[in-house]
N, CA, C and O atoms as a Tinker XYZ file with bonds, in Angstrom:
   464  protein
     1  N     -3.793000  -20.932000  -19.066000    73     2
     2  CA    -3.631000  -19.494000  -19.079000    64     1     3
     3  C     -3.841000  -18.904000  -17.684000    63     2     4     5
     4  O     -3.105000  -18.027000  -17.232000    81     3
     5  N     -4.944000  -19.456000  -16.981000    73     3     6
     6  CA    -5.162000  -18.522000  -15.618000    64     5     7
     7  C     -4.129000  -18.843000  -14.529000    63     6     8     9
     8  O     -3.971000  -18.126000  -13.540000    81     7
     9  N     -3.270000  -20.233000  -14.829000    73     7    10
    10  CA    -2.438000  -20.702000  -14.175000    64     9    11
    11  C     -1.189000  -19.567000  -13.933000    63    10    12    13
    12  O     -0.860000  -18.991000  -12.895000    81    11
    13  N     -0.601000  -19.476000  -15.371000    73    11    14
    14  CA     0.512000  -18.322000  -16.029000    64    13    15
    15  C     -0.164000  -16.806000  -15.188000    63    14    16    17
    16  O      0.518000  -15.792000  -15.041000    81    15
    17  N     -1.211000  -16.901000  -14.842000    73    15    18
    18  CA    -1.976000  -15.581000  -14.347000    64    17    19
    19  C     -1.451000  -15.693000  -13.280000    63    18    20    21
    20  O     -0.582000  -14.867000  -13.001000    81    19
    21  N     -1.697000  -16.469000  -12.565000    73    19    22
    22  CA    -1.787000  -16.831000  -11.214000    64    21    23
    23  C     -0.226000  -16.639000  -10.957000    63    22    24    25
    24  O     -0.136000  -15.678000  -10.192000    81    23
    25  N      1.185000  -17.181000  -11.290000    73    23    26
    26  CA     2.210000  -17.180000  -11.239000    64    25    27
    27  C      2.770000  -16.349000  -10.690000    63    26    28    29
    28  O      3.380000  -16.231000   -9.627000    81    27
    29  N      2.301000  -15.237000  -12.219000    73    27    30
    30  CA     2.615000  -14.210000  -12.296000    64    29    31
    31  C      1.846000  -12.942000  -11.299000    63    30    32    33
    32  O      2.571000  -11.968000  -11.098000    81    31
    33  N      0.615000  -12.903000  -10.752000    73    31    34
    34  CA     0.080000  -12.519000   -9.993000    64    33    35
    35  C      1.059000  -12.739000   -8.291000    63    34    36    37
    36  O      1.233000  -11.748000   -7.582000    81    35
    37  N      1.592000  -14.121000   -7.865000    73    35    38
    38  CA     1.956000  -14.001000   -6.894000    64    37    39
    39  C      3.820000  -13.717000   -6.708000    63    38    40    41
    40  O      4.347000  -13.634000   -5.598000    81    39
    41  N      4.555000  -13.609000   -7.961000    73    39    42
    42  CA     5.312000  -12.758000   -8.483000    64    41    43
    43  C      5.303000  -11.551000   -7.597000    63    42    44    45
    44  O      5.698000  -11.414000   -6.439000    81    43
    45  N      4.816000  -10.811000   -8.339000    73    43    46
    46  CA     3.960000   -9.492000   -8.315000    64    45    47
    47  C      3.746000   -8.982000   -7.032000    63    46    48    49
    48  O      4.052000   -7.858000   -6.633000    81    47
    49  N      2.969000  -10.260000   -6.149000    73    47    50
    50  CA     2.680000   -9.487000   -5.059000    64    49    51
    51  C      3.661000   -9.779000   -4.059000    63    50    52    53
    52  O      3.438000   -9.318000   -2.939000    81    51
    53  N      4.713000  -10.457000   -4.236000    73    51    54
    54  CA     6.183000  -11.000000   -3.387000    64    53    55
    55  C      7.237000   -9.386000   -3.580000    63    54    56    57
    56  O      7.791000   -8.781000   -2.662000    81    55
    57  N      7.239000   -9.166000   -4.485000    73    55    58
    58  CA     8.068000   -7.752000   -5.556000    64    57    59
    59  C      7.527000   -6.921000   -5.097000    63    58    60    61
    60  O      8.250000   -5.953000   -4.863000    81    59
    61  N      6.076000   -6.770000   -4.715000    73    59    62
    62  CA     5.789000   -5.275000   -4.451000    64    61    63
    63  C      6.006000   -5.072000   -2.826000    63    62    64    65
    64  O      6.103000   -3.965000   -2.297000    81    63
    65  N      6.063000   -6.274000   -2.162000    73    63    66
    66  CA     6.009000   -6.251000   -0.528000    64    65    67
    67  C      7.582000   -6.304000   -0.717000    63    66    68    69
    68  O      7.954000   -5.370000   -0.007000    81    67
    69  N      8.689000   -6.863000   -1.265000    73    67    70
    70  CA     9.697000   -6.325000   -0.534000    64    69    71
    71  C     10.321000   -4.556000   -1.628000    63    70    72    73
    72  O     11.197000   -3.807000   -1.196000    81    71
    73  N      9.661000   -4.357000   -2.819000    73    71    74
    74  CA    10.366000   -2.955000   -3.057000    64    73    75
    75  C      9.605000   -1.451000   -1.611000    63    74    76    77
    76  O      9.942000   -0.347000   -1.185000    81    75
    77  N      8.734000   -2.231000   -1.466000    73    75    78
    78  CA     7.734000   -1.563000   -0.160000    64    77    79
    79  C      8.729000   -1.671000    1.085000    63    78    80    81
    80  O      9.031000   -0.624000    1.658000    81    79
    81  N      9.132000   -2.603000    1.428000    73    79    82
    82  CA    10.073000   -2.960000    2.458000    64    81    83
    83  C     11.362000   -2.163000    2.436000    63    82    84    85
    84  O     12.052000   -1.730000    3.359000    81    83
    85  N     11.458000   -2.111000    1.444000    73    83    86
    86  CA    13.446000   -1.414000    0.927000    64    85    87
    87  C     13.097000    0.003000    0.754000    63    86    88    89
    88  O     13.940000    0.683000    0.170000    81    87
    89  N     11.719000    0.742000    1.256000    73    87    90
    90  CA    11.476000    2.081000    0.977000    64    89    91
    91  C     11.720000    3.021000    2.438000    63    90    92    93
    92  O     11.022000    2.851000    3.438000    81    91
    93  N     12.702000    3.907000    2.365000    73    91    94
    94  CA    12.829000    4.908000    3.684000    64    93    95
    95  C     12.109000    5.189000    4.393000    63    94    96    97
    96  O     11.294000    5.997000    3.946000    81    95
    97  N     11.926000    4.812000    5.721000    73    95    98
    98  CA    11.045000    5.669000    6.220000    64    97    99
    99  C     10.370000    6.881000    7.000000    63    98   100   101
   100  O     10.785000    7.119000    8.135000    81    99
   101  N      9.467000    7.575000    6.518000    73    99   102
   102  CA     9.669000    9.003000    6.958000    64   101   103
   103  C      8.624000    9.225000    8.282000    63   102   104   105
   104  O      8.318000   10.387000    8.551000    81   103
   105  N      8.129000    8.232000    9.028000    73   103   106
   106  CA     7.408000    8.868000   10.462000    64   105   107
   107  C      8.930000    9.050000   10.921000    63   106   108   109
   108  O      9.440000   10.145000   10.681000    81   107
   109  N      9.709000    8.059000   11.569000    73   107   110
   110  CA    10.007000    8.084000   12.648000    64   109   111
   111  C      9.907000    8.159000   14.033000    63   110   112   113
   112  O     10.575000    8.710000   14.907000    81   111
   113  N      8.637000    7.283000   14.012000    73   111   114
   114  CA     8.165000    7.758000   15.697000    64   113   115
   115  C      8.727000    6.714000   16.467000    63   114   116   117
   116  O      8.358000    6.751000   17.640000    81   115
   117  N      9.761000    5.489000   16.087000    73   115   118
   118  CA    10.456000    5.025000   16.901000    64   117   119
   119  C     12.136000    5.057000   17.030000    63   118   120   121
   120  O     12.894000    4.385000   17.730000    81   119
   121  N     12.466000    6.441000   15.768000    73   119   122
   122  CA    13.379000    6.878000   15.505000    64   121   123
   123  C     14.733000    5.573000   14.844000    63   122   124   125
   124  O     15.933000    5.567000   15.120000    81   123
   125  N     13.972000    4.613000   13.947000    73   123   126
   126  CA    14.801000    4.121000   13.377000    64   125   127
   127  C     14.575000    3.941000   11.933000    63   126   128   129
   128  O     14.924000    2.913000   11.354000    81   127
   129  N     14.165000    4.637000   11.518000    73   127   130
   130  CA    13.802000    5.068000   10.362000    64   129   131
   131  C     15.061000    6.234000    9.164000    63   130   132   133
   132  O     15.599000    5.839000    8.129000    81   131
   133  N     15.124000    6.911000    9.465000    73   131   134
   134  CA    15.730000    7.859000    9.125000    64   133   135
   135  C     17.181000    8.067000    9.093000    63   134   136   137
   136  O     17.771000    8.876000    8.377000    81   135
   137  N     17.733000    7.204000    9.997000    73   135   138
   138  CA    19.250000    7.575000   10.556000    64   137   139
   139  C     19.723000    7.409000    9.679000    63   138   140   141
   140  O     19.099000    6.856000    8.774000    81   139
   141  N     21.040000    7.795000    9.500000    73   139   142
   142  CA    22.603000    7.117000    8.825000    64   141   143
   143  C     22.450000    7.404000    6.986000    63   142   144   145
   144  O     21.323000    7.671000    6.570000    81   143
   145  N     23.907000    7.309000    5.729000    73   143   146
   146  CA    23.759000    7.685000    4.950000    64   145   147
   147  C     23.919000    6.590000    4.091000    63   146   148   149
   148  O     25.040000    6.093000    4.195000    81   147
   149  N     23.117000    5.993000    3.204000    73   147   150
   150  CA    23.710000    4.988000    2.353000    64   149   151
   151  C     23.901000    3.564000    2.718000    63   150   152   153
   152  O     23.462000    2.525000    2.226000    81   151
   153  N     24.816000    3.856000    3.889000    73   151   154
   154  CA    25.534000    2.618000    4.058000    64   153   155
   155  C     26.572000    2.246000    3.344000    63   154   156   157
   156  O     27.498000    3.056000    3.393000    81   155
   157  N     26.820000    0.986000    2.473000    73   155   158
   158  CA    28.123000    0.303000    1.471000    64   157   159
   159  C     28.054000    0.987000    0.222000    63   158   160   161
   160  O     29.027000    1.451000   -0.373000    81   159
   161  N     26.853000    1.033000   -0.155000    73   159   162
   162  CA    26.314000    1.544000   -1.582000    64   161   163
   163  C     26.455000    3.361000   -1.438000    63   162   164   165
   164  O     25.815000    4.117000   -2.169000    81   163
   165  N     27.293000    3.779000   -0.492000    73   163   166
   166  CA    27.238000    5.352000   -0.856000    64   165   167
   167  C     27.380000    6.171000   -2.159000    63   166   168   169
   168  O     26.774000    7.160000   -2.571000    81   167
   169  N     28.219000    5.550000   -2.585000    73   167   170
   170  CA    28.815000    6.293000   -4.238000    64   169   171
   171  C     27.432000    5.214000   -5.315000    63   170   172   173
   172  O     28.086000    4.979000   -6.331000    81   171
   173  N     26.547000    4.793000   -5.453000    73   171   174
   174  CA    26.146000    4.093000   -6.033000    64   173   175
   175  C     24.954000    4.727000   -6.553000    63   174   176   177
   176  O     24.659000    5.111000   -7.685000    81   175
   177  N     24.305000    4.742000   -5.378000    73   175   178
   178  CA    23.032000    6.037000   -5.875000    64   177   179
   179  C     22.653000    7.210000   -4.609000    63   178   180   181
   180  O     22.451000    6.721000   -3.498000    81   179
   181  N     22.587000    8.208000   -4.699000    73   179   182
   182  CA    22.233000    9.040000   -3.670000    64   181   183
   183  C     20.936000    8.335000   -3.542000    63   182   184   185
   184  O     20.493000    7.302000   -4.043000    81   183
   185  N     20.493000    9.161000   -2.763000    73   183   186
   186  CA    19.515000    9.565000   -1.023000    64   185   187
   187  C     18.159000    9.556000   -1.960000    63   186   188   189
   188  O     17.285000    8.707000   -1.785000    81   187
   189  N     18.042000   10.830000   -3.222000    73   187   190
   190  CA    16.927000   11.061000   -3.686000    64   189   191
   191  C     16.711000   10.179000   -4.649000    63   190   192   193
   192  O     15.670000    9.663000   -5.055000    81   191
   193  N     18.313000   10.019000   -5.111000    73   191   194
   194  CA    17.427000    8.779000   -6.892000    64   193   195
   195  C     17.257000    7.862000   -6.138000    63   194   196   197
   196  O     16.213000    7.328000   -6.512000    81   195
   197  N     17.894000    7.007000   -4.751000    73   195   198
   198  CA    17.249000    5.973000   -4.590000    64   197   199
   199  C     15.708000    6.063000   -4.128000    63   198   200   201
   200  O     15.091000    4.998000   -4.154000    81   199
   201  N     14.818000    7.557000   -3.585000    73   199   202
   202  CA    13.635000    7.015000   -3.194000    64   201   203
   203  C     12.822000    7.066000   -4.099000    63   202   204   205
   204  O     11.756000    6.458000   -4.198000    81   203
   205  N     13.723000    8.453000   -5.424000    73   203   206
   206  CA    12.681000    8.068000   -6.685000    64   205   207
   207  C     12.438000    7.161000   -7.624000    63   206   208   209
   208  O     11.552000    7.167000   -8.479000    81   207
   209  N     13.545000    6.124000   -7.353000    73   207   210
   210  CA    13.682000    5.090000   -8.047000    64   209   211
   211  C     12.673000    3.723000   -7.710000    63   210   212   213
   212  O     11.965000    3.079000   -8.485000    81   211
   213  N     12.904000    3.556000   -6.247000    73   211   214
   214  CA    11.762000    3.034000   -5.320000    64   213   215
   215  C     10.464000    3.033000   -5.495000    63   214   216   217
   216  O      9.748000    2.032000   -5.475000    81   215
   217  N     10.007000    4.524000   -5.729000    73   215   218
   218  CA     8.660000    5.322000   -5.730000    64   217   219
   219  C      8.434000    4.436000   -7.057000    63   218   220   221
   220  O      7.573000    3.556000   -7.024000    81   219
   221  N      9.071000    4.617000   -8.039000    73   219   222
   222  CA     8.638000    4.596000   -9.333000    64   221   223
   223  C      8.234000    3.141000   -9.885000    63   222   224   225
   224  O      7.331000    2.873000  -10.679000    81   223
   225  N      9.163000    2.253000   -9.239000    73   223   226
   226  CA     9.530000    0.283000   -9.216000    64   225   227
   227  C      7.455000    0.385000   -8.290000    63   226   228   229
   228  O      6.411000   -0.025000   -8.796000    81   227
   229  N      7.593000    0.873000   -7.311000    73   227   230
   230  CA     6.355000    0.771000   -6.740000    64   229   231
   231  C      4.697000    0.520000   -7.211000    63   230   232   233
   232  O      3.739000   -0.195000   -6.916000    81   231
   233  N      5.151000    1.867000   -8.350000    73   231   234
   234  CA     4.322000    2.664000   -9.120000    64   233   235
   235  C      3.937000    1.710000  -10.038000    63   234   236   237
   236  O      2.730000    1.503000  -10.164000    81   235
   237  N      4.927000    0.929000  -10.876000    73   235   238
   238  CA     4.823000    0.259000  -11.865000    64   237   239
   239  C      4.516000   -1.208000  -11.139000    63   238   240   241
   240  O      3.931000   -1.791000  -12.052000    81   239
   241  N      4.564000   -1.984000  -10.211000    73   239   242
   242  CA     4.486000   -3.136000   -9.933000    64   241   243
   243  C      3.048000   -2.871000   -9.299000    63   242   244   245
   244  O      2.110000   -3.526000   -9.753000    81   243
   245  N      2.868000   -2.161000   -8.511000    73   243   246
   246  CA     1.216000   -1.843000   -8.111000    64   245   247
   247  C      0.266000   -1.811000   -9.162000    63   246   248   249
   248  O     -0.818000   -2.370000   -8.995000    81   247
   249  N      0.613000   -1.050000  -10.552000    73   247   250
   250  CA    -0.358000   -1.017000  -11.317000    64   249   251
   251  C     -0.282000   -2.589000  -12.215000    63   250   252   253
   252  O     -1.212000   -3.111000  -12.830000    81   251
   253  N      0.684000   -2.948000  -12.106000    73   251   254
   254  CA     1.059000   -4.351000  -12.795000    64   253   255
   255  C     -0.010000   -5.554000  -12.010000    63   254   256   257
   256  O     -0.579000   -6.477000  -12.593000    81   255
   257  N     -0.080000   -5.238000  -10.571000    73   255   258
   258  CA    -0.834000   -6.274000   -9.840000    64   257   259
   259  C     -1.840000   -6.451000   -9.832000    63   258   260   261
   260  O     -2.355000   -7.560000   -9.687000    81   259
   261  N     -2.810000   -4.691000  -10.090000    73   259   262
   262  CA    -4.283000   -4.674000  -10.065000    64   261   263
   263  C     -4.476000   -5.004000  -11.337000    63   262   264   265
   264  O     -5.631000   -5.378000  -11.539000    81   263
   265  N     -3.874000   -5.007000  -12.155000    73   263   266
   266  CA    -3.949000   -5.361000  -13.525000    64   265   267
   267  C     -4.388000   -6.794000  -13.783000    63   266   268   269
   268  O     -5.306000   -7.132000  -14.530000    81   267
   269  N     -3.468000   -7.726000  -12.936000    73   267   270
   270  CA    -2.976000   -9.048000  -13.027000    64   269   271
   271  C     -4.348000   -9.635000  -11.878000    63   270   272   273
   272  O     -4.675000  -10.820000  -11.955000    81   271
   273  N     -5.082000   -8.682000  -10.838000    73   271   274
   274  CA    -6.016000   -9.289000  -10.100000    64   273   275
   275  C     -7.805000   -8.953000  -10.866000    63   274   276   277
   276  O     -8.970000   -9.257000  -10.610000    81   275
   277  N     -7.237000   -8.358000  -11.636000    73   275   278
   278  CA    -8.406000   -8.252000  -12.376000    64   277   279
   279  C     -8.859000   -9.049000  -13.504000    63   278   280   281
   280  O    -10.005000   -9.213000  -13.923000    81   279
   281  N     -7.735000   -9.524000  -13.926000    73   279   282
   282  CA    -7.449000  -10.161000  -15.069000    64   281   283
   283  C     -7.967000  -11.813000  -14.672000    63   282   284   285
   284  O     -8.524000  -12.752000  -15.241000    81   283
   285  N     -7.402000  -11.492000  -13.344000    73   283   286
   286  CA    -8.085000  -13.114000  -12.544000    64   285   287
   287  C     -9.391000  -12.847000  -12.351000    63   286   288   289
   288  O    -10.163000  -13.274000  -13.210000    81   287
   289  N     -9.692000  -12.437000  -11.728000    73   287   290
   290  CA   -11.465000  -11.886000  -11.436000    64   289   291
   291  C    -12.362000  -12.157000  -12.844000    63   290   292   293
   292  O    -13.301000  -12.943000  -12.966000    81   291
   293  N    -11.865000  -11.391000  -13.724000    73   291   294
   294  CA   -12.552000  -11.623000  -15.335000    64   293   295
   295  C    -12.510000  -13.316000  -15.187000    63   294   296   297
   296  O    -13.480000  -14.043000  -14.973000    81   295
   297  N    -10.917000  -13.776000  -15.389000    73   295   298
   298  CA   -11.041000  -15.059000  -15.807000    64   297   299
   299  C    -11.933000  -16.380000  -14.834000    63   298   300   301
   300  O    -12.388000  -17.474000  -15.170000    81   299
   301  N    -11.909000  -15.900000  -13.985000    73   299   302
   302  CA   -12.659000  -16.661000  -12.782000    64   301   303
   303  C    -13.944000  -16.347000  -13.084000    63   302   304   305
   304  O    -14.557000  -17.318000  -13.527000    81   303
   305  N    -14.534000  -15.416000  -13.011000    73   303   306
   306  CA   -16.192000  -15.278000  -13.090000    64   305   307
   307  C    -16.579000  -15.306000  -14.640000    63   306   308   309
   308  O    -17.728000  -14.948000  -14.899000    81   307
   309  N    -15.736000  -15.698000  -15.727000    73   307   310
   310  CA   -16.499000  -16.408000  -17.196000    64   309   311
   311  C    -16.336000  -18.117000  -17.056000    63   310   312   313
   312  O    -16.133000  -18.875000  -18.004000    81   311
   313  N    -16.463000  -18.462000  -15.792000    73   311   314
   314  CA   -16.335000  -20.153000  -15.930000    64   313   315
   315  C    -17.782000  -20.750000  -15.307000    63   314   316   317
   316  O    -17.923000  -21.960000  -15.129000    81   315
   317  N    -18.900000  -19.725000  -14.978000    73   315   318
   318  CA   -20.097000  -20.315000  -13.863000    64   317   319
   319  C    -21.118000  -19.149000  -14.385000    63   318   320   321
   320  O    -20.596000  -18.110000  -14.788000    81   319
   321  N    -22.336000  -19.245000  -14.399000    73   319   322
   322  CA   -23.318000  -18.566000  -14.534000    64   321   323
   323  C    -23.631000  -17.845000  -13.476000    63   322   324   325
   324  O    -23.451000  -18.269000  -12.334000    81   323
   325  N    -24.229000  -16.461000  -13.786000    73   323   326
   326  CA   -24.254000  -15.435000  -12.439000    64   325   327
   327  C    -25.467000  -16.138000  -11.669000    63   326   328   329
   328  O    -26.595000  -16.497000  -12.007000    81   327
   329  N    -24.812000  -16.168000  -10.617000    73   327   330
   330  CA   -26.372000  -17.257000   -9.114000    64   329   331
   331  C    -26.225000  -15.373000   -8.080000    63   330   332   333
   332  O    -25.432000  -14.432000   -8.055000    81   331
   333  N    -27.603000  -15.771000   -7.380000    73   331   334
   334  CA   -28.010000  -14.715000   -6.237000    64   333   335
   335  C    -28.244000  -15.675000   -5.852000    63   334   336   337
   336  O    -28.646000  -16.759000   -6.276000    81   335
   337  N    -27.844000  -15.043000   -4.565000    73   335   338
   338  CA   -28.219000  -15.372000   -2.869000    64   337   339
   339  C    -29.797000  -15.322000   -2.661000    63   338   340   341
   340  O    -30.505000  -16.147000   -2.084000    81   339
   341  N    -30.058000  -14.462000   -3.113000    73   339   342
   342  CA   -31.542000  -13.497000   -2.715000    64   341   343
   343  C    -32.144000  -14.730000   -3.943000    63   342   344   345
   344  O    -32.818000  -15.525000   -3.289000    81   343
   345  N    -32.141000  -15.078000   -5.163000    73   343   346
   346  CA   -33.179000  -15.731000   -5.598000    64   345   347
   347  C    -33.421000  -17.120000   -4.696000    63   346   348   349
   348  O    -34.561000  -17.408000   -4.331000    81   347
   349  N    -32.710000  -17.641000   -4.490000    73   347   350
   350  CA   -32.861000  -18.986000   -3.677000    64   349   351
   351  C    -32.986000  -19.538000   -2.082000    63   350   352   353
   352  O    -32.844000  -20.527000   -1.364000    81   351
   353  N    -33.367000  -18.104000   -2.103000    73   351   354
   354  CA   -33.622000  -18.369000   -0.431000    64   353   355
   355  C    -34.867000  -18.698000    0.146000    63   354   356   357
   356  O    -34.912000  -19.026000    1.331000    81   355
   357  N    -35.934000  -18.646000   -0.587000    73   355   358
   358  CA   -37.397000  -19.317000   -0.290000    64   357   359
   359  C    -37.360000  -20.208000   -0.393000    63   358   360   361
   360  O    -37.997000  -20.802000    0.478000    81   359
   361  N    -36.580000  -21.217000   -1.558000    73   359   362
   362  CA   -36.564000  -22.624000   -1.901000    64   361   363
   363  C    -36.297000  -23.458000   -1.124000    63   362   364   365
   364  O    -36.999000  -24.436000   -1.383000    81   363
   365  N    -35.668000  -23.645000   -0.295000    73   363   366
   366  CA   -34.788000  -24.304000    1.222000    64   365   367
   367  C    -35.727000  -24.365000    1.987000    63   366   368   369
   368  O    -36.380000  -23.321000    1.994000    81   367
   369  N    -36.280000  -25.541000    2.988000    73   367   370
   370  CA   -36.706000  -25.503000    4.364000    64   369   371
   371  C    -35.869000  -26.293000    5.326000    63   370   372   373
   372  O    -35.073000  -27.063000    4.788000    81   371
   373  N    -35.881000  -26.268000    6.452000    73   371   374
   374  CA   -34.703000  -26.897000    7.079000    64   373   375
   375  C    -35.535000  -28.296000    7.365000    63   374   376   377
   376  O    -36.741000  -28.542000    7.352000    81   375
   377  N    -34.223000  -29.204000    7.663000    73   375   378
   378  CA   -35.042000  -30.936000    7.274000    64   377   379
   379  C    -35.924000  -30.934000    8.059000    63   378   380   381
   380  O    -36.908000  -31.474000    7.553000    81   379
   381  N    -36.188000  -30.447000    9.532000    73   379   382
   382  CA   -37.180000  -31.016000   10.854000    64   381   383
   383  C    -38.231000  -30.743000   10.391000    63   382   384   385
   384  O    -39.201000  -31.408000   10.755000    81   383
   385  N    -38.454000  -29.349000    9.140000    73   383   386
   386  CA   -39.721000  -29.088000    8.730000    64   385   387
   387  C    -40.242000  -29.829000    7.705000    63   386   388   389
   388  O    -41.472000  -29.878000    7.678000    81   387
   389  N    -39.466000  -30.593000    6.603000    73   387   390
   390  CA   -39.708000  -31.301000    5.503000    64   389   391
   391  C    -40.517000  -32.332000    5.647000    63   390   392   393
   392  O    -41.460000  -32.537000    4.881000    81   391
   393  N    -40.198000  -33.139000    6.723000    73   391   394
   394  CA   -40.837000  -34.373000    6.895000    64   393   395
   395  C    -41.355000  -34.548000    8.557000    63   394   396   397
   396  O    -40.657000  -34.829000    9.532000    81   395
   397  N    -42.424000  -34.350000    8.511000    73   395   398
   398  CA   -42.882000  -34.225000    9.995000    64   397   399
   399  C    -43.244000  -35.511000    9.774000    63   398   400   401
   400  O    -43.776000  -36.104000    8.835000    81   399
   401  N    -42.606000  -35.982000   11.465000    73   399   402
   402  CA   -42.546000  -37.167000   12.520000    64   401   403
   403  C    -43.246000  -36.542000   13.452000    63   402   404   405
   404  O    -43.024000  -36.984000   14.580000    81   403
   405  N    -43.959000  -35.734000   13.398000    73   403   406
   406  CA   -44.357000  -35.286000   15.120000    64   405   407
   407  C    -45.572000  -36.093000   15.368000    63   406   408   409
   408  O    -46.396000  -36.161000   14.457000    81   407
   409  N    -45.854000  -36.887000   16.793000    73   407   410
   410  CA   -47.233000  -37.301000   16.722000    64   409   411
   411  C    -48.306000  -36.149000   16.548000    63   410   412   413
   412  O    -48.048000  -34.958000   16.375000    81   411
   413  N    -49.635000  -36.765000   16.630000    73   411   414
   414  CA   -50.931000  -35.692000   16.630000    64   413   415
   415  C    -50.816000  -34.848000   17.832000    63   414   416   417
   416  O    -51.268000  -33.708000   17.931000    81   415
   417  N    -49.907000  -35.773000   19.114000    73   415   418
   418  CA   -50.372000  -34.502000   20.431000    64   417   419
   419  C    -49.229000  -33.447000   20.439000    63   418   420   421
   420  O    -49.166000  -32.418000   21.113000    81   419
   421  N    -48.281000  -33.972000   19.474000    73   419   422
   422  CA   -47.297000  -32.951000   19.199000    64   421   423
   423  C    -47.344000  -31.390000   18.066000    63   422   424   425
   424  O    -46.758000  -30.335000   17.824000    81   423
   425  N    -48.066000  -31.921000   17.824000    73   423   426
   426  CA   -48.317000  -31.250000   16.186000    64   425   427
   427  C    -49.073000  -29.935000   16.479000    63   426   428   429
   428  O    -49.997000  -30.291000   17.211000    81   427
   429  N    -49.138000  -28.958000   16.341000    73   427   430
   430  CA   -49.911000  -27.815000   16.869000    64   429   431
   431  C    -51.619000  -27.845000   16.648000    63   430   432   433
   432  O    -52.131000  -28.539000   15.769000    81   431
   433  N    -52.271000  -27.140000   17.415000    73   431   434
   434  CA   -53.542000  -27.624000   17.525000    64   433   435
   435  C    -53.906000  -26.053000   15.953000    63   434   436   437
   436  O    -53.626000  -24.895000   15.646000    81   435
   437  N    -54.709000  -27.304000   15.506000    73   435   438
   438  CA   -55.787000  -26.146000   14.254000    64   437   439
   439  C    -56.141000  -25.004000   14.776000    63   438   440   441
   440  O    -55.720000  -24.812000   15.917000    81   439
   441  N    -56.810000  -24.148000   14.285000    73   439   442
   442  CA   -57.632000  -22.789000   15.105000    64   441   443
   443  C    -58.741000  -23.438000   14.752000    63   442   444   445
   444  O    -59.044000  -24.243000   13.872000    81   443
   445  N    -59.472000  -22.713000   15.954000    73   443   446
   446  CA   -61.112000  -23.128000   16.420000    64   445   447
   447  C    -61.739000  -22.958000   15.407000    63   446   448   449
   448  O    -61.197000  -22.142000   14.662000    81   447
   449  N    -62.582000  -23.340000   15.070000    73   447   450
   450  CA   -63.917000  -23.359000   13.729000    64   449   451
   451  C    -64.552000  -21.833000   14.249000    63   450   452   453
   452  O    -64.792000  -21.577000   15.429000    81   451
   453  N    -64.729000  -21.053000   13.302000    73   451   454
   454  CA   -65.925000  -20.103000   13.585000    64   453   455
   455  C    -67.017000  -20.362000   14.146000    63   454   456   457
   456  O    -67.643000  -21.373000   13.828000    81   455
   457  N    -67.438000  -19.561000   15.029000    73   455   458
   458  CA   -68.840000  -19.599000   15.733000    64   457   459
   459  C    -70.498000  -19.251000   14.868000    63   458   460   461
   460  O    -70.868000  -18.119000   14.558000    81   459
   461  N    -71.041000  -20.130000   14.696000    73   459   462
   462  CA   -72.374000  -19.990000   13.609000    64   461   463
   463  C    -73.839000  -19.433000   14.480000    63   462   464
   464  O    -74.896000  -19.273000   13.870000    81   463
């Protein structure tokens, strides 16, 4: 099943990057955006149904994806028991400290005995 998820998840996110790609664009700050009418497809669909048509393919494949990445998220985090970072971080010492090799003149000196 999470496989069929997965499929379909990268589907999804191939479809939404090129209906994103095939969408007009309105800065123009390198002025190639905007020009010219149609092209071949003039009589096919105007100017506006094609960006509302666009808008809308957008609309529906975006909500289709978060759908489909959530759906993974659920299915991924019911396969392992919830772990913290924060509980297991006292437990660990690093190896040089585990097993001291140090000779005696290496080894740090005790503190002085109290004075009687």
């Amino acid at each position: 099943m999470e496989l069929v998820l997965l499929i379909v998840h990268l589907v999804l996110a191939i479809s939404l990057i090129g209906v994103v790609l095939l969408q007009r664009s309105e800065g123009g700050a390198l002025g190639i955006g905007g020009g010219g009418g149609g092209g071949g497809m003039s009589g096919f669909l105007t100017g506006a149904a094609t960006a509302n048509l666009l808008t809308r393919a957008t609309a529906v494949i975006a909500a289709l994806f978060i759908a489909s990445s959530m759906g993974l998220a659920i299915m991924s985090g019911s396969k392992r028991a919830p772990t913290s970072v924060v509980t297991g971080a006292g437990n660990t010492a690093p190896a040089a400290q585990q097993g001291s090799t140090k000779t005696p003149a290496e080894q740090p000196a005790a503190p002085p005995a109290p004075k009687q």
